[in-house]
Amino acid sequence: MKFKYKIKKTFNTQTEVLEEKISIYLRKNSYRITERGLGYIIFVEDEFSDRRKSRSDFHTRIGEGKFAFNYSADHETKVELIYLTSVSYYAVLVMLVCAFGIYTNNIVMPIVFSLALTLPILYKIFYLNEHVFKEIMEC
């Protein structure tokens, strides 16, 4: 089960420069560009890279997605990042907690744990919304 989210930003740079910065960002962070066309870049996480993996990767990495560009005449480029994040692990945990709550006749525990298990997903959305385009512009 994957969750789809979009982030939109407008930059006052030329499209070619922005596309190059995005390509550098993707290569630097061990993403593999699967398709590149006029106005878009599709990428996935490169599972065969020698990048060190950590526990915080779920919160700070995109996983897979697409950058879509909309050109403007006055050197403005609108970029839309559409990314997919897997929520299967957290959905299974919520179902297990709910099943255990039903088994023990406890109503409060599944509600509290369900809210606690949605926090990592919300953190990822807010983190990526704030930091992805900052990191791209620093490349």
JSON list of C-alpha atoms in Angstrom, two decimals, residues 51 55 74 77 119 123 131 136:
[
{"chain": "A", "resi": 51, "resn": "ARG", "atom": "CA", "xyz": [25.06, 3.90, 0.27]},
{"chain": "A", "resi": 55, "resn": "ARG", "atom": "CA", "xyz": [16.90, 3.82, 10.49]},
{"chain": "A", "resi": 74, "resn": "ASP", "atom": "CA", "xyz": [9.80, 35.00, -17.58]},
{"chain": "A", "resi": 77, "resn": "THR", "atom": "CA", "xyz": [9.85, 27.27, -13.46]},
{"chain": "A", "resi": 119, "resn": "LEU", "atom": "CA", "xyz": [3.09, 10.29, 13.50]},
{"chain": "A", "resi": 123, "resn": "TYR", "atom": "CA", "xyz": [6.68, 13.65, 10.06]},
{"chain": "A", "resi": 131, "resn": "HIS", "atom": "CA", "xyz": [13.85, 20.07, 3.04]},
{"chain": "A", "resi": 136, "resn": "ILE", "atom": "CA", "xyz": [18.17, 20.53, -4.43]}
]
